[in-house]
Amino acid sequence: MGCATSKQFSRSAPAHADPAVLATQTSFTMNEVEALYELYKKLSCSIVKDGLIHKEEFQLALFRNSRRANLFADRVFDLFDLKRNGVIDFEEFVRSLSVFHPKADTSEKTAFAFKLYDLRGTGYIEKEELREMVLALLDESDLCLSDSTVETIVDNTFSQADSNGDGRIDPEEWEEFVKRNPATLRNMTLPYLQDITMSFPSFIMRSEASD
């Protein structure tokens, strides 16, 4: 499967990946979906020329380094990979990015963030999972905090969120915690998605600079 052109996309894409369909089922407008396809083509052919986004290409887009292992990048990739087949196709790309749109419902962002921290998919956020993700986010941001500071962050979060004191955070507790601490979702909104048709060229230029 080679890298498709826009005309090939409009002619051969399955109905569920059609821009008009995706625009009605996500937070994006049709113009934004079409602009995202241009971005998708660039990312999906950056390393493996097959028109699908592989984990290395995803990491390259996030970190400008396809070989940098990071739990945060792995977890986001896994959540974008809705079909669980090890790659991200265009439909998955748009549907998953939609939660980061400024117009996406807070409930969607809250649910996605919960799944991000629920590393083992148990339906709960355990203290060790929160600790692992905090460390991964610090690494992704090139920040270094002492072990005691990390423990303080984890303990404070649990003291506020684990309302029934069972040592884990369930979806309802997480929702209440986010309502009291809206800054928890500050990384769940990407402002440029509001008008990807305007910001797309500069985004691509940054991507090309890393090739």
Short mmCIF file of C-alpha atoms in Angstrom, two decimals:
data_model
loop_
_atom_site.label_atom_id
_atom_site.label_comp_id
_atom_site.label_asym_id
_atom_site.label_seq_id
_atom_site.Cartn_x
_atom_site.Cartn_y
_atom_site.Cartn_z
CA MET A 1 0.00 0.00 0.00
CA GLY A 2 1.70 3.21 -1.14
CA CYS A 3 1.23 6.74 0.07
CA ALA A 4 -2.14 7.86 -1.28
CA THR A 5 -2.86 11.18 -2.91
CA SER A 6 -5.85 13.34 -1.96
CA LYS A 7 -7.66 12.26 -5.14
CA GLN A 8 -7.01 8.60 -4.35
CA PHE A 9 -8.35 9.18 -0.85
CA SER A 10 -11.57 10.77 -2.05
CA ARG A 11 -12.14 8.00 -4.63
CA SER A 12 -11.17 4.87 -2.73
CA ALA A 13 -11.53 5.55 1.01
CA PRO A 14 -14.19 3.42 2.72
CA ALA A 15 -17.39 5.18 3.72
CA HIS A 16 -16.42 5.34 7.40
CA ALA A 17 -13.24 7.25 6.46
CA ASP A 18 -15.01 9.73 4.18
CA PRO A 19 -14.40 13.37 5.27
CA ALA A 20 -18.11 14.15 5.39
CA VAL A 21 -18.82 11.12 7.60
CA LEU A 22 -15.92 11.82 9.94
CA ALA A 23 -16.96 15.46 10.20
CA THR A 24 -20.43 14.47 11.40
CA GLN A 25 -19.07 11.95 13.92
CA THR A 26 -16.18 13.95 15.41
CA SER A 27 -15.46 17.50 16.59
CA PHE A 28 -13.82 18.40 13.26
CA THR A 29 -15.33 20.27 10.33
CA MET A 30 -15.01 18.77 6.87
CA ASN A 31 -12.25 21.25 5.95
CA GLU A 32 -10.36 20.29 9.10
CA VAL A 33 -10.68 16.58 8.27
CA GLU A 34 -9.30 17.20 4.79
CA ALA A 35 -6.38 19.19 6.25
CA LEU A 36 -5.74 16.38 8.73
CA TYR A 37 -5.49 13.98 5.80
CA GLU A 38 -2.60 16.02 4.41
CA LEU A 39 -0.91 15.81 7.80
CA TYR A 40 -1.69 12.09 8.01
CA LYS A 41 -0.09 11.45 4.61
CA LYS A 42 3.08 13.20 5.74
CA LEU A 43 3.33 11.28 9.02
CA SER A 44 2.34 7.89 7.58
CA CYS A 45 5.14 7.98 4.99
CA SER A 46 7.88 9.47 7.19
CA ILE A 47 9.61 6.11 7.81
CA VAL A 48 7.56 3.20 6.45
CA LYS A 49 6.11 4.06 3.05
CA ASP A 50 2.81 2.23 3.41
CA GLY A 51 0.30 4.99 4.20
CA LEU A 52 -0.21 3.84 7.81
CA ILE A 53 1.23 5.39 10.96
CA HIS A 54 3.60 3.01 12.73
CA LYS A 55 4.78 3.50 16.32
CA GLU A 56 8.18 4.78 15.17
CA GLU A 57 6.48 7.41 12.98
CA PHE A 58 4.21 8.37 15.86
CA GLN A 59 7.20 8.81 18.17
CA LEU A 60 8.98 10.84 15.49
CA ALA A 61 5.99 13.20 15.29
CA LEU A 62 5.88 13.59 19.09
CA PHE A 63 9.56 13.69 19.96
CA ARG A 64 11.41 14.20 16.65
CA ASN A 65 13.10 10.89 17.52
CA SER A 66 11.77 7.53 16.31
CA ARG A 67 14.03 5.56 18.66
CA ARG A 68 13.23 7.26 21.96
CA ALA A 69 11.24 4.84 24.07
CA ASN A 70 8.65 6.51 26.30
CA LEU A 71 5.71 5.08 28.21
CA PHE A 72 3.62 8.18 27.46
CA ALA A 73 4.12 7.85 23.69
CA ASP A 74 3.45 4.10 23.84
CA ARG A 75 0.25 4.61 25.81
CA VAL A 76 -1.11 7.33 23.51
CA PHE A 77 -0.27 5.20 20.46
CA ASP A 78 -2.11 2.23 21.99
CA LEU A 79 -5.20 4.38 22.61
CA PHE A 80 -5.11 5.73 19.04
CA ASP A 81 -4.76 2.18 17.69
CA LEU A 82 -8.46 1.43 18.06
CA LYS A 83 -8.29 -1.73 15.93
CA ARG A 84 -5.38 -3.10 18.00
CA ASN A 85 -3.38 -4.07 14.90
CA GLY A 86 -0.17 -2.17 15.62
CA VAL A 87 -0.74 0.71 13.18
CA ILE A 88 -2.97 3.79 13.00
CA ASP A 89 -5.10 4.30 9.90
CA PHE A 90 -6.71 7.59 8.89
CA GLU A 91 -10.05 6.90 10.53
CA GLU A 92 -8.37 6.05 13.84
CA PHE A 93 -6.17 9.14 13.51
CA VAL A 94 -9.14 11.50 13.13
CA ARG A 95 -11.42 9.85 15.68
CA SER A 96 -8.68 9.75 18.31
CA LEU A 97 -7.43 13.30 17.68
CA SER A 98 -11.00 14.55 17.95
CA VAL A 99 -10.88 14.27 21.75
CA PHE A 100 -8.10 16.90 21.76
CA HIS A 101 -10.19 19.39 19.76
CA PRO A 102 -11.11 22.55 21.72
CA LYS A 103 -14.78 21.84 21.00
CA ALA A 104 -14.70 18.23 22.25
CA ASP A 105 -16.81 17.54 25.34
CA THR A 106 -15.02 17.62 28.67
CA SER A 107 -16.49 14.18 29.38
CA GLU A 108 -14.61 12.77 26.37
CA LYS A 109 -11.36 14.34 27.52
CA THR A 110 -11.90 13.05 31.06
CA ALA A 111 -12.54 9.51 29.84
CA PHE A 112 -9.49 9.54 27.55
CA ALA A 113 -7.25 10.83 30.34
CA PHE A 114 -8.53 8.08 32.64
CA LYS A 115 -7.64 5.41 30.06
CA LEU A 116 -4.23 7.03 29.62
CA TYR A 117 -3.44 6.45 33.32
CA ASP A 118 -5.19 3.05 33.51
CA LEU A 119 -2.09 1.38 32.07
CA ARG A 120 -3.19 -2.21 32.71
CA GLY A 121 -6.77 -1.74 31.55
CA THR A 122 -8.33 -2.85 34.82
CA GLY A 123 -10.88 -0.04 34.94
CA TYR A 124 -9.05 1.58 37.85
CA ILE A 125 -6.01 3.83 38.27
CA GLU A 126 -3.61 2.19 40.71
CA LYS A 127 -0.99 4.20 42.60
CA GLU A 128 1.87 2.51 40.75
CA GLU A 129 0.27 3.32 37.39
CA LEU A 130 -0.02 6.99 38.33
CA ARG A 131 3.62 6.98 39.47
CA GLU A 132 4.78 5.41 36.19
CA MET A 133 2.87 7.94 34.10
CA VAL A 134 4.08 10.92 36.12
CA LEU A 135 7.66 9.75 35.55
CA ALA A 136 6.97 9.27 31.83
CA LEU A 137 5.47 12.76 31.51
CA LEU A 138 8.45 14.25 33.30
CA ASP A 139 10.78 12.38 30.96
CA GLU A 140 8.81 13.56 27.92
CA SER A 141 9.17 17.14 29.18
CA ASP A 142 12.87 16.67 30.00
CA LEU A 143 12.14 17.50 33.63
CA CYS A 144 13.80 15.84 36.59
CA LEU A 145 12.22 15.75 40.05
CA SER A 146 13.43 13.96 43.13
CA ASP A 147 11.82 10.67 44.12
CA SER A 148 10.31 12.33 47.18
CA THR A 149 8.69 15.05 45.05
CA VAL A 150 7.20 12.46 42.70
CA GLU A 151 5.84 10.52 45.69
CA THR A 152 4.32 13.72 47.05
CA ILE A 153 2.55 14.35 43.72
CA VAL A 154 1.20 10.80 43.65
CA ASP A 155 0.14 10.82 47.32
CA ASN A 156 -1.58 14.20 47.03
CA THR A 157 -3.47 13.08 43.92
CA PHE A 158 -4.68 9.93 45.64
CA SER A 159 -5.63 11.73 48.83
CA GLN A 160 -7.91 13.97 46.76
CA ALA A 161 -9.21 11.47 44.20
CA ASP A 162 -9.56 8.18 46.11
CA SER A 163 -12.67 9.25 48.00
CA ASN A 164 -13.61 5.76 49.23
CA GLY A 165 -10.08 4.99 50.40
CA ASP A 166 -9.73 1.63 48.63
CA GLY A 167 -6.30 2.46 47.22
CA ARG A 168 -7.38 2.94 43.62
CA ILE A 169 -9.26 5.52 41.55
CA ASP A 170 -12.41 4.47 39.71
CA PRO A 171 -13.97 6.40 36.76
CA GLU A 172 -16.49 8.19 38.98
CA GLU A 173 -13.82 9.30 41.45
CA TRP A 174 -11.65 10.45 38.53
CA GLU A 175 -14.52 12.48 37.08
CA GLU A 176 -15.10 14.24 40.41
CA PHE A 177 -11.35 14.85 40.81
CA VAL A 178 -11.15 16.45 37.36
CA LYS A 179 -14.14 18.68 38.11
CA ARG A 180 -12.34 19.98 41.20
CA ASN A 181 -9.00 20.18 39.38
CA PRO A 182 -9.72 21.22 35.77
CA ALA A 183 -6.01 21.85 35.14
CA THR A 184 -5.66 18.05 35.06
CA LEU A 185 -7.00 18.21 31.49
CA ARG A 186 -4.84 21.11 30.29
CA ASN A 187 -2.87 18.79 27.98
CA MET A 188 -6.08 17.30 26.58
CA THR A 189 -6.72 20.30 24.31
CA LEU A 190 -4.60 21.17 21.27
CA PRO A 191 -5.64 24.71 20.23
CA TYR A 192 -4.26 24.37 16.68
CA LEU A 193 -6.88 21.69 15.92
CA GLN A 194 -9.52 24.45 16.08
CA ASP A 195 -8.22 25.72 12.76
CA ILE A 196 -5.90 23.06 11.38
CA THR A 197 -6.43 24.50 7.89
CA MET A 198 -4.50 27.62 8.97
CA SER A 199 -1.86 26.02 11.19
CA PHE A 200 -1.20 22.97 9.00
CA PRO A 201 1.63 24.48 6.87
CA SER A 202 3.79 25.45 9.87
CA PHE A 203 3.11 22.08 11.52
CA ILE A 204 4.33 20.30 8.40
CA MET A 205 7.41 22.50 8.21
CA ARG A 206 8.34 21.45 11.74
CA SER A 207 7.86 17.82 10.79
CA GLU A 208 9.96 18.18 7.64
CA ALA A 209 12.76 19.75 9.63
CA SER A 210 13.16 16.49 11.51
CA ASP A 211 13.40 14.31 8.36
#
